[in-house]
Backbone as a chain_set.jsonl record, in Angstrom:
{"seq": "XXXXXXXXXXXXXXXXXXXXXXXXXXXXXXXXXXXXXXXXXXXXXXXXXXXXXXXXXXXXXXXXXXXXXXXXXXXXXXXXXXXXXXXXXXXXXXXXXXXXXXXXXXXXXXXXXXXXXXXXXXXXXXXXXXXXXXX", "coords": {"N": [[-12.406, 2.472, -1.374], [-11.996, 3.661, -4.99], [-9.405, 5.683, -6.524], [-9.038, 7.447, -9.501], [-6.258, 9.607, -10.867], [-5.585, 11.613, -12.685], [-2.968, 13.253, -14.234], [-1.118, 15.916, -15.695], [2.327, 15.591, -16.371], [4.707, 17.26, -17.193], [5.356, 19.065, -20.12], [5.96, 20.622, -23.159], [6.856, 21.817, -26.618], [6.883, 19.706, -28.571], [4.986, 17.595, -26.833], [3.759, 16.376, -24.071], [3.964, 14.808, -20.791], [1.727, 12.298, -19.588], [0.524, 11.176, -16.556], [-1.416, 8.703, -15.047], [-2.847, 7.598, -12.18], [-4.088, 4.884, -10.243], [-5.764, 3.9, -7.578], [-6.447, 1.778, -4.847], [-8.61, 0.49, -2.225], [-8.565, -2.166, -1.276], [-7.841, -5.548, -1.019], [-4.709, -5.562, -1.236], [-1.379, -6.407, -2.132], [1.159, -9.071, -1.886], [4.181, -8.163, -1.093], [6.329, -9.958, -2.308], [4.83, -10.815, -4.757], [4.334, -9.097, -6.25], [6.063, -8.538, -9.076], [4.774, -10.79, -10.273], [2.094, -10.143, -11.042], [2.015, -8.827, -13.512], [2.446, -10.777, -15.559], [1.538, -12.969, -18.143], [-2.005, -14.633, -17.541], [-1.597, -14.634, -15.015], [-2.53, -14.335, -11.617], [-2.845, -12.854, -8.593], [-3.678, -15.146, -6.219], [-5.716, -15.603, -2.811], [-7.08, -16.515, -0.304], [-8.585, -14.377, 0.033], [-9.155, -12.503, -2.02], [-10.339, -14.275, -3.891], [-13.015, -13.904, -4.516], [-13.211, -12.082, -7.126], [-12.678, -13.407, -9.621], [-10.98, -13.423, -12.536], [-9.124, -14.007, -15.79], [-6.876, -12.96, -16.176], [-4.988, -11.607, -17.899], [-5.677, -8.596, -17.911], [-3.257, -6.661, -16.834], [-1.342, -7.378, -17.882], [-1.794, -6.962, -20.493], [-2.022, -4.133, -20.339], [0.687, -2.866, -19.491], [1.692, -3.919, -22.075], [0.654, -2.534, -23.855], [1.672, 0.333, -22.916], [4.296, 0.303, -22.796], [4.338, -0.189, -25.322], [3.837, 2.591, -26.721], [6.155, 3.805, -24.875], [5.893, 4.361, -22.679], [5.883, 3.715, -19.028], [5.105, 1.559, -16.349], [3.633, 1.022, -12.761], [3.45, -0.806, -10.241], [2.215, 0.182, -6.146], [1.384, -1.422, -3.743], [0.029, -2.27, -0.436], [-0.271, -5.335, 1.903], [-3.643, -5.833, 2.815], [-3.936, -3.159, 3.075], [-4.316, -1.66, 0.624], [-4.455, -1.014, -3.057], [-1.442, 0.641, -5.643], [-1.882, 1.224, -8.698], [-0.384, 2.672, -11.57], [0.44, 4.71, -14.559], [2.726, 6.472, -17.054], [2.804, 7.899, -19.951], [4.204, 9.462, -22.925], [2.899, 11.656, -25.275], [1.758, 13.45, -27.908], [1.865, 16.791, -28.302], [-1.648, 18.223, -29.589], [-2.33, 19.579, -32.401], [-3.052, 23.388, -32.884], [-3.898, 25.523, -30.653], [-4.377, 24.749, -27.562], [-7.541, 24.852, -25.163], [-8.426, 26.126, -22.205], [-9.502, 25.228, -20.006], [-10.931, 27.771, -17.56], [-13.397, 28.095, -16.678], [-16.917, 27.073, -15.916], [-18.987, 26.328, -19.44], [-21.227, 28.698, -20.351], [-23.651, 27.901, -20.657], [-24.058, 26.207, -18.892], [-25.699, 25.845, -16.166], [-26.052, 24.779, -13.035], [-24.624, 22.714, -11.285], [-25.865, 19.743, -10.598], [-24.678, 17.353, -7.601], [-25.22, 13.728, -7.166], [-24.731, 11.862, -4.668], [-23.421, 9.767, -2.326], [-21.613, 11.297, 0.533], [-17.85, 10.826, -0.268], [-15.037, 10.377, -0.903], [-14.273, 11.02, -3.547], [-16.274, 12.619, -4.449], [-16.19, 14.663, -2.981], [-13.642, 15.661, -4.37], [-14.816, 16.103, -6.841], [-16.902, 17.969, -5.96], [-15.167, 19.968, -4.911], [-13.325, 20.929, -7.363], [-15.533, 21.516, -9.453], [-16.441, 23.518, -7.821], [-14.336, 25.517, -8.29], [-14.273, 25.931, -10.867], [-16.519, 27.68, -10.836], [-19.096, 26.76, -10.447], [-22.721, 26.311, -9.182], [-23.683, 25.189, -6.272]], "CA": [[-12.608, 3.466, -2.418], [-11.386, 3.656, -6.207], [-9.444, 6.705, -7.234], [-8.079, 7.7, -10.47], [-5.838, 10.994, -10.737], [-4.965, 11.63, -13.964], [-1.857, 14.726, -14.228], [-0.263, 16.056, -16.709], [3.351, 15.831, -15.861], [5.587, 18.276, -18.292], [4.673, 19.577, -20.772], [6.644, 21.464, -24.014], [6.717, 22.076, -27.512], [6.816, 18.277, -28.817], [4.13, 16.767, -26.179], [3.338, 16.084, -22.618], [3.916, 13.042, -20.094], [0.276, 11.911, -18.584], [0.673, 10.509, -15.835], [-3.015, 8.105, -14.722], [-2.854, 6.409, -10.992], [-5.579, 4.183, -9.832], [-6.149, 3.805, -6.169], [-7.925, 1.191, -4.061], [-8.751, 0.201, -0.838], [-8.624, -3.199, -1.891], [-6.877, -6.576, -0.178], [-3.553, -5.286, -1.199], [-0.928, -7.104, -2.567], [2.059, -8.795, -1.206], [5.65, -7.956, -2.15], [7.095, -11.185, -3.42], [4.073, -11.551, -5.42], [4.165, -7.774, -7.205], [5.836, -8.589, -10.054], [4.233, -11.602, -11.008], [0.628, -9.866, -11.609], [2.168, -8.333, -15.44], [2.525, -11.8, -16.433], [-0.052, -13.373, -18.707], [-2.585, -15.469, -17.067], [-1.217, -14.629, -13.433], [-3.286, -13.488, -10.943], [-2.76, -13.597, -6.998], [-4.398, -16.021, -5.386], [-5.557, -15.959, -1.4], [-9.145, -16.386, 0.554], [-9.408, -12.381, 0.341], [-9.399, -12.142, -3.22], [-10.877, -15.182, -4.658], [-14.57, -13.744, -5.585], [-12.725, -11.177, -7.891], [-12.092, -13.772, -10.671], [-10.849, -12.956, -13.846], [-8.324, -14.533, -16.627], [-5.706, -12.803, -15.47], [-4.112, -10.392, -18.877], [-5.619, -7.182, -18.013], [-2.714, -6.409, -16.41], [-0.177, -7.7, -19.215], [-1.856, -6.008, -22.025], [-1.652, -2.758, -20.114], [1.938, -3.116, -19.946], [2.426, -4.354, -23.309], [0.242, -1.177, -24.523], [2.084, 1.21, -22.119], [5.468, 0.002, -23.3], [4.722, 0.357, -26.845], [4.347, 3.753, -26.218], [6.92, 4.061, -24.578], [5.894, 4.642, -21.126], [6.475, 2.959, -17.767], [4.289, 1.216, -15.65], [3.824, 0.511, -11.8], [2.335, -0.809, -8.779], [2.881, 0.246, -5.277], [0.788, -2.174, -2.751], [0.434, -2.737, 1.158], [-1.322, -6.098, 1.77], [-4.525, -4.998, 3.872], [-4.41, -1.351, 2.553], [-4.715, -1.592, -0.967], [-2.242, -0.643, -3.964], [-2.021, 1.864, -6.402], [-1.553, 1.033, -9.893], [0.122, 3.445, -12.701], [1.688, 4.336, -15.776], [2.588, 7.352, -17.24], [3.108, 7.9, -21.536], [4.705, 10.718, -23.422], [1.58, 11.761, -25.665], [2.566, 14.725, -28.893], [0.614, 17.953, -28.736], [-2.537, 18.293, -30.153], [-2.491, 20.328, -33.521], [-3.722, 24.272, -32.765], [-3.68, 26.338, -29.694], [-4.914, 24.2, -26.686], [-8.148, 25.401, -25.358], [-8.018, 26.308, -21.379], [-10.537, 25.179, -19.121], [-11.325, 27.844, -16.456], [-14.729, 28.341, -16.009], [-17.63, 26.435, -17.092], [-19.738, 26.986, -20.081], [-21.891, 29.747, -19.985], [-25.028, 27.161, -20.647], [-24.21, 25.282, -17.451], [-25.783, 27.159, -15.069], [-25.991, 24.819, -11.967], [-24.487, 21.053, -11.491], [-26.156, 18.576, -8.893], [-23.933, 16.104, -7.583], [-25.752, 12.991, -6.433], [-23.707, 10.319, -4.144], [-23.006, 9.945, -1.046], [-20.387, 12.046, 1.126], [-17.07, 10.491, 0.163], [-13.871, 11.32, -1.435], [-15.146, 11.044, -5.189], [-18.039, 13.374, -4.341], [-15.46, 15.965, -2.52], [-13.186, 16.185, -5.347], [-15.755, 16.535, -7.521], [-17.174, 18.905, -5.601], [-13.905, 21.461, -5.297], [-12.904, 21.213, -8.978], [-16.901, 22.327, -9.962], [-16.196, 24.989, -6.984], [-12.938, 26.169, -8.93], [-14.737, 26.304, -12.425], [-17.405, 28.492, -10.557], [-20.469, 26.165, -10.723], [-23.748, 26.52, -8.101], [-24.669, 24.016, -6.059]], "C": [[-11.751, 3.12, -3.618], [-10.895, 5.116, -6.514], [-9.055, 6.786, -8.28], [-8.029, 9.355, -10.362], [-5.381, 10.804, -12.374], [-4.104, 13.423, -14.198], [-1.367, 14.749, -15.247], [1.169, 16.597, -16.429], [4.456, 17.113, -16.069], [4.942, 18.448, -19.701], [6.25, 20.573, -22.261], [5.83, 21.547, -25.373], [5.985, 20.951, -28.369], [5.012, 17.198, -28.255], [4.025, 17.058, -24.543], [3.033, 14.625, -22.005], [2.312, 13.753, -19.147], [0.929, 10.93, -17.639], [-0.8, 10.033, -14.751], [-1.92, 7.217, -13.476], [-4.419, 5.916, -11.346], [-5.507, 3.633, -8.712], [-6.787, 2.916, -6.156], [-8.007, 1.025, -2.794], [-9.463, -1.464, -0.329], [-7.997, -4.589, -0.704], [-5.259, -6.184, -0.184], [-2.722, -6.588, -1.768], [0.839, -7.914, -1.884], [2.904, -8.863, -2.12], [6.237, -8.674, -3.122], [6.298, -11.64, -4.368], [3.59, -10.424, -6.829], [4.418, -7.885, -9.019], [5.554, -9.906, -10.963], [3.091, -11.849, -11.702], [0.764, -9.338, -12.85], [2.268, -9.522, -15.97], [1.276, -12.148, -17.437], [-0.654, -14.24, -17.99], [-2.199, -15.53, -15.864], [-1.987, -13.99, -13.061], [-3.114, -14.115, -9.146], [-3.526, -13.695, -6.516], [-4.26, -15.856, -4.202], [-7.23, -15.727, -1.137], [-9.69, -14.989, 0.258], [-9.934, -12.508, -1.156], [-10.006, -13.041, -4.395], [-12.142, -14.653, -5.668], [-13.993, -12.938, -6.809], [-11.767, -11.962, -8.844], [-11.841, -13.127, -11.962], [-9.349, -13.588, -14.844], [-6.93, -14.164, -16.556], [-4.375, -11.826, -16.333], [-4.654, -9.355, -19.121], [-4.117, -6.709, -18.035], [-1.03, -6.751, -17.457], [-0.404, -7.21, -20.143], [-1.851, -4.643, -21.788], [-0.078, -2.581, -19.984], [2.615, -3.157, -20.893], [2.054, -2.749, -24.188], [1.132, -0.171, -24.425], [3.562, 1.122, -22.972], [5.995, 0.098, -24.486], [4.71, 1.679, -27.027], [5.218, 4.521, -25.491], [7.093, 4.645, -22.836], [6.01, 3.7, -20.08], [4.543, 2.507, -17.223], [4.379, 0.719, -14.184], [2.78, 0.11, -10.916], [2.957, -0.852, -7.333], [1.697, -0.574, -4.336], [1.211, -2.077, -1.305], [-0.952, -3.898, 1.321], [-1.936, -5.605, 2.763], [-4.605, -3.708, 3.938], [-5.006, -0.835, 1.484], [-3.712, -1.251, -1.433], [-3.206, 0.317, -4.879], [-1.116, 1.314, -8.023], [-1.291, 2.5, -11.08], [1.166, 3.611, -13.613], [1.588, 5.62, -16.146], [3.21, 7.231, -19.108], [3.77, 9.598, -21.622], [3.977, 11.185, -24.855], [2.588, 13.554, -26.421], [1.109, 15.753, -28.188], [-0.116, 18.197, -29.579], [-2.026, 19.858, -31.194], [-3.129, 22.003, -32.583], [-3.375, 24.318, -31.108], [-4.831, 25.326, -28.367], [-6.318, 25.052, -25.768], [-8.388, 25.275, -23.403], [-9.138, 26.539, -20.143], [-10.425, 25.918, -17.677], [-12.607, 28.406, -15.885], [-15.635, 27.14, -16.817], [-18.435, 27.033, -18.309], [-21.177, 27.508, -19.99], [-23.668, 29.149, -19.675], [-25.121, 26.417, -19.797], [-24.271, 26.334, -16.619], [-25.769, 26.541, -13.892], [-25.492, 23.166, -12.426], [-24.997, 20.375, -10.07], [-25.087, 17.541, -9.353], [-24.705, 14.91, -6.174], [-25.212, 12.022, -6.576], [-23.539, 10.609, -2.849], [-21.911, 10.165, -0.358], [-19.242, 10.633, 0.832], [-16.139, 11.023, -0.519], [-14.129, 11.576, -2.451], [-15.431, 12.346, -4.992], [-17.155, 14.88, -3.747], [-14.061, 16.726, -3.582], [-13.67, 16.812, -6.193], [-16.353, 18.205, -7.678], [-16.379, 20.27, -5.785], [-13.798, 21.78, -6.285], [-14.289, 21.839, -9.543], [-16.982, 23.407, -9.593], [-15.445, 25.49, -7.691], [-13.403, 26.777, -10.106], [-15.762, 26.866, -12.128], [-18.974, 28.189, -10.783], [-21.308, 26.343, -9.238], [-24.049, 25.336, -8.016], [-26.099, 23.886, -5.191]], "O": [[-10.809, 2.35, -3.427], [-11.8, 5.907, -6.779], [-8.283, 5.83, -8.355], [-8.91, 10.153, -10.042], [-4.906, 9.819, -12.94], [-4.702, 14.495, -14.285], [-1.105, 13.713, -15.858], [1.343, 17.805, -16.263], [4.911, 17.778, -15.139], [3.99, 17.788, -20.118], [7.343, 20.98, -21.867], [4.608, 21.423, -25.453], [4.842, 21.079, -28.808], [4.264, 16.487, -28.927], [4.307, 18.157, -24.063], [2.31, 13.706, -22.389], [1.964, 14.77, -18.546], [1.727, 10.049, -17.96], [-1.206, 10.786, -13.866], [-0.875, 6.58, -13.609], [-5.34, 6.229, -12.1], [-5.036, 2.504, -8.845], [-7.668, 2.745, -6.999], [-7.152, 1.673, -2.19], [-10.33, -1.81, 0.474], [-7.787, -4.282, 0.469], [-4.582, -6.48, 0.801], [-3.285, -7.679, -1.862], [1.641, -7.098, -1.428], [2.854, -9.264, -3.283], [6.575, -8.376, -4.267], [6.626, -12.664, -4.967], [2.929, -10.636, -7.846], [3.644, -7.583, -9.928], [5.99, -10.062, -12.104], [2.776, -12.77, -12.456], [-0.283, -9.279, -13.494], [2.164, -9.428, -17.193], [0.194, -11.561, -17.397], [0.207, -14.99, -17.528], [-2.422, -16.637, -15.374], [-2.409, -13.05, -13.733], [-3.209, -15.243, -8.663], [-4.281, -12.781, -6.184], [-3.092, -15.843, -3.815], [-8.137, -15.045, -1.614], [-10.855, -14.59, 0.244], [-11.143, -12.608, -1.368], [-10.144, -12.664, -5.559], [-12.319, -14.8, -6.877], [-14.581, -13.367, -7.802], [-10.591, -11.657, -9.04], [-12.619, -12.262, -12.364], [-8.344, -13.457, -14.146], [-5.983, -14.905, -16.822], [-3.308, -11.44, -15.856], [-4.479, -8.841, -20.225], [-3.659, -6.365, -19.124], [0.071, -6.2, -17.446], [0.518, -6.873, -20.885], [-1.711, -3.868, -22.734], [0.248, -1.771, -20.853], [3.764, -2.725, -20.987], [2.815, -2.065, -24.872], [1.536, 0.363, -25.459], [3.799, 2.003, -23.799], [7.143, 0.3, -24.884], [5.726, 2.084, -27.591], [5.122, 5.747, -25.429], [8.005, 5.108, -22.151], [6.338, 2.601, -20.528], [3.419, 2.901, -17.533], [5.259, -0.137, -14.096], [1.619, 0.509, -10.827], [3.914, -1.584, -7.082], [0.755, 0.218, -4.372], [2.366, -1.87, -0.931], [-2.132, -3.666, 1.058], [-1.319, -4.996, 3.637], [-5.285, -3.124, 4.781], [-5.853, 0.047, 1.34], [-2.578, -1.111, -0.973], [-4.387, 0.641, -5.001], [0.09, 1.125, -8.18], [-2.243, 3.259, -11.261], [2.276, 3.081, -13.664], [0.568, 6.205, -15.78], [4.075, 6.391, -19.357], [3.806, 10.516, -20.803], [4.781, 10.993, -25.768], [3.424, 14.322, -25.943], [-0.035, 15.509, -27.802], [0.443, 18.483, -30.638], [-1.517, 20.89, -30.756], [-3.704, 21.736, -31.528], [-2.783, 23.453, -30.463], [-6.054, 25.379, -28.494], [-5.997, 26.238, -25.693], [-8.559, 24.088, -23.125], [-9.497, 27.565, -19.565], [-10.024, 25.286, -16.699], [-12.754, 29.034, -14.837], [-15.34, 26.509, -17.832], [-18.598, 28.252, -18.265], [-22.13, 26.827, -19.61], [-24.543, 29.603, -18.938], [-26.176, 25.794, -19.683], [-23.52, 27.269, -16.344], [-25.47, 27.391, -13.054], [-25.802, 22.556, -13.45], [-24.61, 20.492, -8.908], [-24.708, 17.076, -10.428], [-24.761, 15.047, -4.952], [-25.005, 11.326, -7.57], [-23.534, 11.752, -2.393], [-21.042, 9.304, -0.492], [-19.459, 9.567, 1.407], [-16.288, 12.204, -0.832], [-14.337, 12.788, -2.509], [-14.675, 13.194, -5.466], [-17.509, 16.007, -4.093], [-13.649, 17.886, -3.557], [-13.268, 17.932, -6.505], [-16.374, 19.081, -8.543], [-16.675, 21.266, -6.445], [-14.095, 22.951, -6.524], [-14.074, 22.854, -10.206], [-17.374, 24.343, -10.29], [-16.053, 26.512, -8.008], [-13.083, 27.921, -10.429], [-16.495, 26.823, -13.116], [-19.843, 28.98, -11.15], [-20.644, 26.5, -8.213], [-24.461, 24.538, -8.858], [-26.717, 22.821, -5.176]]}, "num_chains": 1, "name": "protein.A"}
């Protein structure tokens, strides 16, 4: 599976830290090899992960982005489990009175959700339950 959570950590006057994971259920990564995937043009190599080429500075320009903003970045891995990649920023408050999603709008009257039973599809599901949608 792929998740992303995206939270909003604190919160004040000034702004609010976001804080985005990203889940997988992936080959995983091993330890001595963690922080050598922010480099440029690095990417770890082994039989598992070969088909999943690619150049190898996603993972450095999210960093470099993250950093200019002033936020952090991590990854927590288990090889053969998968890892979880994130970063969290410190983001100003939007101009005007924030606007406070708890129901849906009045013109959504029913939401289908089509996928097949898995975690996605059950999050999904609750949070539509919460904002009082028919399924």
């Amino acid at each position: 599976h792929v998740l992303v959570r995206v939270v909003v950590v604190s919160e004040d006057d000034l702004g609010f830290r976001l804080h985005i994971t990203i889940e997988d259920t992936g080959p995983g990564i091993a330890p001595d090899m963690i922080g050598h995937i922010f480099g440029e043009f690095n990417q770890v190599e082994d039989e598992k992960n070969r088909k999943f080429e690619g150049t190898g500075l996603g993972l450095a320009i999210v960093k470099q982005l993250v950093e200019l903003m002033g936020g952090d970045v991590w990854v927590d891995s288990e090889v053969d489990v998968g890892s979880c990649f994130g970063f969290s920023v410190l983001l100003p408050s939007p101009t005007g009175t924030p606007k406070d999603l708890d129901k849906l709008p009045e013109r959504v009257q029913r939401v289908i959700v089509q996928c097949s039973p898995n975690q996605s599809a059950q999050i999904l599901s609750k949070q539509l339950a919460v904002l009082g949608s028919k399924f």
